[in-house]
Short mmCIF file of C-alpha atoms in Angstrom, two decimals:
data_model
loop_
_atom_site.label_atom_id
_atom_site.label_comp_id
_atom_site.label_asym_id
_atom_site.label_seq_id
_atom_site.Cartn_x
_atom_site.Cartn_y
_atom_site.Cartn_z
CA UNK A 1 -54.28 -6.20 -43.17
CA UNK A 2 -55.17 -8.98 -40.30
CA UNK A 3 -57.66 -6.33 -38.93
CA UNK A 4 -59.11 -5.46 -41.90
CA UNK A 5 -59.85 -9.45 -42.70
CA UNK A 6 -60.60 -10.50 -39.62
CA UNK A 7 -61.72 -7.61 -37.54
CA UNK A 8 -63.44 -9.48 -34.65
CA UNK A 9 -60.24 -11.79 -33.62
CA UNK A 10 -58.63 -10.86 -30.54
CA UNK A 11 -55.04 -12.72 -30.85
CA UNK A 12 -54.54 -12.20 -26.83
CA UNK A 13 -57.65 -14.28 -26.89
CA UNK A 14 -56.20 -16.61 -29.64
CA UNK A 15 -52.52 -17.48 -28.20
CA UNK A 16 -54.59 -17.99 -24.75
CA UNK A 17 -56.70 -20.57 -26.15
CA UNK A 18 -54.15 -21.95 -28.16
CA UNK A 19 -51.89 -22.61 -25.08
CA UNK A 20 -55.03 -24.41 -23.17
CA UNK A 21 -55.70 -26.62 -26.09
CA UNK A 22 -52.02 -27.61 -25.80
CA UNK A 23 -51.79 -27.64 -22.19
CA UNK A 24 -54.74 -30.34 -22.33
CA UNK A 25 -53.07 -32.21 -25.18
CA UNK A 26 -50.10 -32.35 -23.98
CA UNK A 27 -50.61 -33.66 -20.32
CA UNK A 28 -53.34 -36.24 -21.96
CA UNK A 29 -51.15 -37.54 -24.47
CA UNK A 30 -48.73 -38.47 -21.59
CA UNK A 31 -50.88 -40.52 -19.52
CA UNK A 32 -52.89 -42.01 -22.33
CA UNK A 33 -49.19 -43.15 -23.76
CA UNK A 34 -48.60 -45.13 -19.75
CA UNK A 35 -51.60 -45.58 -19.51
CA UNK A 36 -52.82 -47.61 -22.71
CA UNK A 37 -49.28 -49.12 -22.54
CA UNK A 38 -50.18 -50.61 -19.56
CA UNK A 39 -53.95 -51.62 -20.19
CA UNK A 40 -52.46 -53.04 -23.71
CA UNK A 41 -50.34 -54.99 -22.31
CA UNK A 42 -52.46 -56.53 -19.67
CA UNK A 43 -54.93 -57.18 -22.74
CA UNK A 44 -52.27 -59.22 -24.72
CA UNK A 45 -50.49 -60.97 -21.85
CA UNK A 46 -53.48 -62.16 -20.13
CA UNK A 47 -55.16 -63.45 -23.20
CA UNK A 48 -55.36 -67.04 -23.98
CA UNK A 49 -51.55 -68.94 -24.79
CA UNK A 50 -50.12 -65.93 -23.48
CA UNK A 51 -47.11 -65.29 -20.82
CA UNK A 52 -49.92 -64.41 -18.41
CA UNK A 53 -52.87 -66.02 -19.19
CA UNK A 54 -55.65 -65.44 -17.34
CA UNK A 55 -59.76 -65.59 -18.45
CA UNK A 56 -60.46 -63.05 -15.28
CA UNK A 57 -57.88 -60.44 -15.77
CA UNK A 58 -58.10 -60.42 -19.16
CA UNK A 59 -62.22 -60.37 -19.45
CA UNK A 60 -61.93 -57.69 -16.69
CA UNK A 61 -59.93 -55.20 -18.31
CA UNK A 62 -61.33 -56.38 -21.74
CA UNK A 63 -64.81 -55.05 -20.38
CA UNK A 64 -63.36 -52.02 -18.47
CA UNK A 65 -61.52 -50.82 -21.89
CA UNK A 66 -64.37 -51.63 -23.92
CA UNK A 67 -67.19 -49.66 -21.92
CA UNK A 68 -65.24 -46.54 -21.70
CA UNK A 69 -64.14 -46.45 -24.91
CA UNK A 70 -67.57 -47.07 -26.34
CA UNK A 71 -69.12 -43.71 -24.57
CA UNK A 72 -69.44 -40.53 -26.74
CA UNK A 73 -66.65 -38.24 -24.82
CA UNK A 74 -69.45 -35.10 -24.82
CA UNK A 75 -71.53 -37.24 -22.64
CA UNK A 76 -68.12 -38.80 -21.19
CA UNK A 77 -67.76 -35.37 -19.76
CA UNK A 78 -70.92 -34.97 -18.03
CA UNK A 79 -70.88 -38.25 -16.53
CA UNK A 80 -67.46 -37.49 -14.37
CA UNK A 81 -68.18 -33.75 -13.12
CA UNK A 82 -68.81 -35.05 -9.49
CA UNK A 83 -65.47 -37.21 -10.06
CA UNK A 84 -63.70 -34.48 -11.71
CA UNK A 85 -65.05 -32.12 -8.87
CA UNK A 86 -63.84 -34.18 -6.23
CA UNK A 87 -60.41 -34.55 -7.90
CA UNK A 88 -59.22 -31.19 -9.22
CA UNK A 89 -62.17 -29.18 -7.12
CA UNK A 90 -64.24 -27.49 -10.50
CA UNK A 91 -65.37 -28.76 -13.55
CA UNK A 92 -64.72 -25.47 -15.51
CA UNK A 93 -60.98 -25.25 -17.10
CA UNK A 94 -58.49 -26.84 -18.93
CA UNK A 95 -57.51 -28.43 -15.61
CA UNK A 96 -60.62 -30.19 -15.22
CA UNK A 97 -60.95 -31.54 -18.73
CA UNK A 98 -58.05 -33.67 -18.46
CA UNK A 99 -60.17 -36.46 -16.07
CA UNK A 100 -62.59 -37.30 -19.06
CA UNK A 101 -59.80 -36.72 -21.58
CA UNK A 102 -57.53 -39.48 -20.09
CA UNK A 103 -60.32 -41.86 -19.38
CA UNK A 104 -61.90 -41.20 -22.66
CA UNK A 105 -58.44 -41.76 -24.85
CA UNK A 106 -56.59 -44.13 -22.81
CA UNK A 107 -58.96 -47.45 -23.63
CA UNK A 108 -59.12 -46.40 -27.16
CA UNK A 109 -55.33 -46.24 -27.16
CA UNK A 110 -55.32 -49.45 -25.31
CA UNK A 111 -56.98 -51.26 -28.64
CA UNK A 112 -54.44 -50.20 -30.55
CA UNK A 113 -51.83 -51.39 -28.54
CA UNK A 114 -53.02 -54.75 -28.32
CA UNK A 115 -53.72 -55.07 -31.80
CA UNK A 116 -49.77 -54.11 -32.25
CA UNK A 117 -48.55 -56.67 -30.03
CA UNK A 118 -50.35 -58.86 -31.67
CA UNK A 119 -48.69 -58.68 -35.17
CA UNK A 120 -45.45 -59.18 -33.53
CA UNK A 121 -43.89 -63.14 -34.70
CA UNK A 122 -44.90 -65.68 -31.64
CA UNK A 123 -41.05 -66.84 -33.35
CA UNK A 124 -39.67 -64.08 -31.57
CA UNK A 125 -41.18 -64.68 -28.30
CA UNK A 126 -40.42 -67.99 -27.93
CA UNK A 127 -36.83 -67.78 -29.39
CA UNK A 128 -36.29 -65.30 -26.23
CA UNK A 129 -38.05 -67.64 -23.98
CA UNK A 130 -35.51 -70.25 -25.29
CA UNK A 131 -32.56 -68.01 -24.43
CA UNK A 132 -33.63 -68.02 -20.72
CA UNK A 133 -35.68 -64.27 -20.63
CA UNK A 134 -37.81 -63.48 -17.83
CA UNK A 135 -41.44 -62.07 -18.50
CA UNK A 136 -40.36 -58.57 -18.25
CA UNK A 137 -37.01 -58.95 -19.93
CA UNK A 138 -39.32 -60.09 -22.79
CA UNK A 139 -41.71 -57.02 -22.47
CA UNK A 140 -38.88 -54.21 -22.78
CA UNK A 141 -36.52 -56.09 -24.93
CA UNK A 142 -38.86 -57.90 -27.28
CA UNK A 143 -42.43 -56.90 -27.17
CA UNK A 144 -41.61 -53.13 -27.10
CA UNK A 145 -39.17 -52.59 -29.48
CA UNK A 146 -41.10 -55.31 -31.91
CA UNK A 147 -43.98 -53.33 -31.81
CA UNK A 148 -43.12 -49.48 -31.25
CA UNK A 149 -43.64 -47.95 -35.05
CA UNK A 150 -47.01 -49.50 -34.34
CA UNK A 151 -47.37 -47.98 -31.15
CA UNK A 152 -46.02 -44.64 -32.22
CA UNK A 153 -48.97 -44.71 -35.08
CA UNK A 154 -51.26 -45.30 -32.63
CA UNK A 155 -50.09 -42.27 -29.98
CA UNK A 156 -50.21 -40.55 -33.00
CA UNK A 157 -53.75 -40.88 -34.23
CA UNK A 158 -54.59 -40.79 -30.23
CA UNK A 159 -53.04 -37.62 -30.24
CA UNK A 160 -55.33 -36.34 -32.87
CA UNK A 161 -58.68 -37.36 -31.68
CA UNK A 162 -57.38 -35.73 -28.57
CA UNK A 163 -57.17 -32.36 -30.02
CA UNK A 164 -60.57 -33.03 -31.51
CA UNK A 165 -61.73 -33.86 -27.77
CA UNK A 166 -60.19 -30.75 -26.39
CA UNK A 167 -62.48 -28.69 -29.12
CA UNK A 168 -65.66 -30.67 -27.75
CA UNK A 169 -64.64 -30.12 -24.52
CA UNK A 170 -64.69 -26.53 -24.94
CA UNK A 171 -68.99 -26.85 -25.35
CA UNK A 172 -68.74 -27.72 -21.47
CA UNK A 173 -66.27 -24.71 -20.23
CA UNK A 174 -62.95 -25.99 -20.50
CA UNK A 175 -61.43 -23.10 -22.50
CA UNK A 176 -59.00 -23.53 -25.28
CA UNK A 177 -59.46 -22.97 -29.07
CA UNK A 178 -63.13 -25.45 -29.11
CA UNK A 179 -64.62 -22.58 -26.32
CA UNK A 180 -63.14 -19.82 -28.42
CA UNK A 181 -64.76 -21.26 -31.70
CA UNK A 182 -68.11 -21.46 -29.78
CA UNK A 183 -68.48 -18.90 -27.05
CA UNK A 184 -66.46 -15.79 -29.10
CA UNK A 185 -67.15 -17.20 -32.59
CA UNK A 186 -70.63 -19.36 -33.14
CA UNK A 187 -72.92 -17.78 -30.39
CA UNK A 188 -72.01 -13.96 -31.61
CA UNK A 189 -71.68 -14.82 -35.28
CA UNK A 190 -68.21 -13.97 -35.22
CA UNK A 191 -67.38 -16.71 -38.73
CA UNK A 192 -63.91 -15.08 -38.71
CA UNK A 193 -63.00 -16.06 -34.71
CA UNK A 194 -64.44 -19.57 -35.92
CA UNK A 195 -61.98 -19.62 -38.71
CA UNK A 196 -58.65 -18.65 -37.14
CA UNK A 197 -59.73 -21.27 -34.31
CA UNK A 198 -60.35 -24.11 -36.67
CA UNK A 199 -56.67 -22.92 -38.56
CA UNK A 200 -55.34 -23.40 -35.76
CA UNK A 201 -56.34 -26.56 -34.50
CA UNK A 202 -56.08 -27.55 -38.23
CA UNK A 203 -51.87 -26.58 -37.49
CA UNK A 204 -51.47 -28.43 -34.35
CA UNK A 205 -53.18 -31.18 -36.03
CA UNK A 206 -50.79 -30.86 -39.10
CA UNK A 207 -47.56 -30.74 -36.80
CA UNK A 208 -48.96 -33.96 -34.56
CA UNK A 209 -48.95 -36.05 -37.38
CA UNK A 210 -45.77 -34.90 -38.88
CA UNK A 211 -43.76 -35.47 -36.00
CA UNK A 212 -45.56 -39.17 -35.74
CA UNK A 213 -44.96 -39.79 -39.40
CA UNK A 214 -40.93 -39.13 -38.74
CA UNK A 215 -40.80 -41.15 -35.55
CA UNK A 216 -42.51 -43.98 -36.63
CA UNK A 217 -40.06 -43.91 -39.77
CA UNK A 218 -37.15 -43.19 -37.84
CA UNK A 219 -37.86 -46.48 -35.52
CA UNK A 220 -39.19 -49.07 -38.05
CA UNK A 221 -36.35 -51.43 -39.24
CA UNK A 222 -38.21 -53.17 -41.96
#
């Protein structure tokens, strides 16, 4: 029946890409998570009548995490194949997509972690200051937990645009289901290996928010 709809589609070729597009997610997702945790933190910390304030840290990163996140991640891509050649030795593969994939979702990620901590009660702070908590004590005990249905929304969405980025990244080479859609599908008028590729993405999609929607109920106390 599959054959006779959709005689074109290879599913070697299918469950191959589908395993790069994950492979890419996946291992993005990860470091975006540290590292816009990190560069969220530092946003929110170092801003004015915060526990770290500081007007160069804070503009610093402020204008790191703005610049990247402001650059279309097509032309992302092409700006970091020397980097990307010097780190992972090719800019062809799901391997060498990750670079542009991190650096393009990690500031955007960062935003939204910022914006989190922010909603959290300055109340709640200071009553822990009051108690005697160091800096980081407040950061894993207060900041964290206060704010992580928020930041679990925002991995989530992340996560999404990620799986979006994988597709475009697939224009430049780096396999998965966007260079199956293009290469196999759009360039030999293939409509049905375009199809089954977007389904597919459509699926991962589907399951990405699903399992964000359940965490972030799962941890929200209100």
């Amino acid at each position: 029946m599959f054959s006779e709809l959709l005689p074109n589609v290879k599913w070697s070729l299918v469950w191959n890409a589908t395993q790069q597009t994950l492979y890419m997610t996946g291992i993005s997702v990860v470091v975006t998570l540290i590292l816009g945790v990190i560069l969220g933190l530092i946003l929110y910390l170092t801003d004015k009548g915060n526990l770290w304030e500081n007007k160069i840290i804070h503009g610093m990163t402020a204008a790191v995490v703005n610049i990247f996140r402001s650059i279309p991640f097509i032309i992302l891509i092409i700006l970091l194949i020397p980097f990307t050649v010097i780190l992972v030795g090719t800019f062809l593969g799901a391997k060498a997509a990750l670079p542009a994939l991190i650096i393009g979702a990690a500031p955007f990620y960062a935003r939204m972690v910022e914006i989190a901590l922010r909603e959290i009660d300055k109340g709640v702070i200071e009553a822990a200051q009051s108690m005697g908590a160091s800096h980081f004590q407040i950061i894993y005990k207060v900041l964290i937990p206060e704010s992580l249905p928020a930041l679990i929304s925002g991995i989530t969405v992340t996560a999404i645009a990620l799986v979006s980025f994988t597709a475009m990244a697939g224009f430049v080479g780096a396999g998965g289901l966007g260079d199956l859609a293009f290469l196999d599908g759009f360039q030999r008028s293939r409509n049905d290996v375009t199809l089954v590729a977007t389904v597919v993405i459509l699926m991962i999609v589907f399951v990405i928010q699903s399992f964000g929607d359940y965490f972030k109920h799962v941890t929200d106390k209100r």
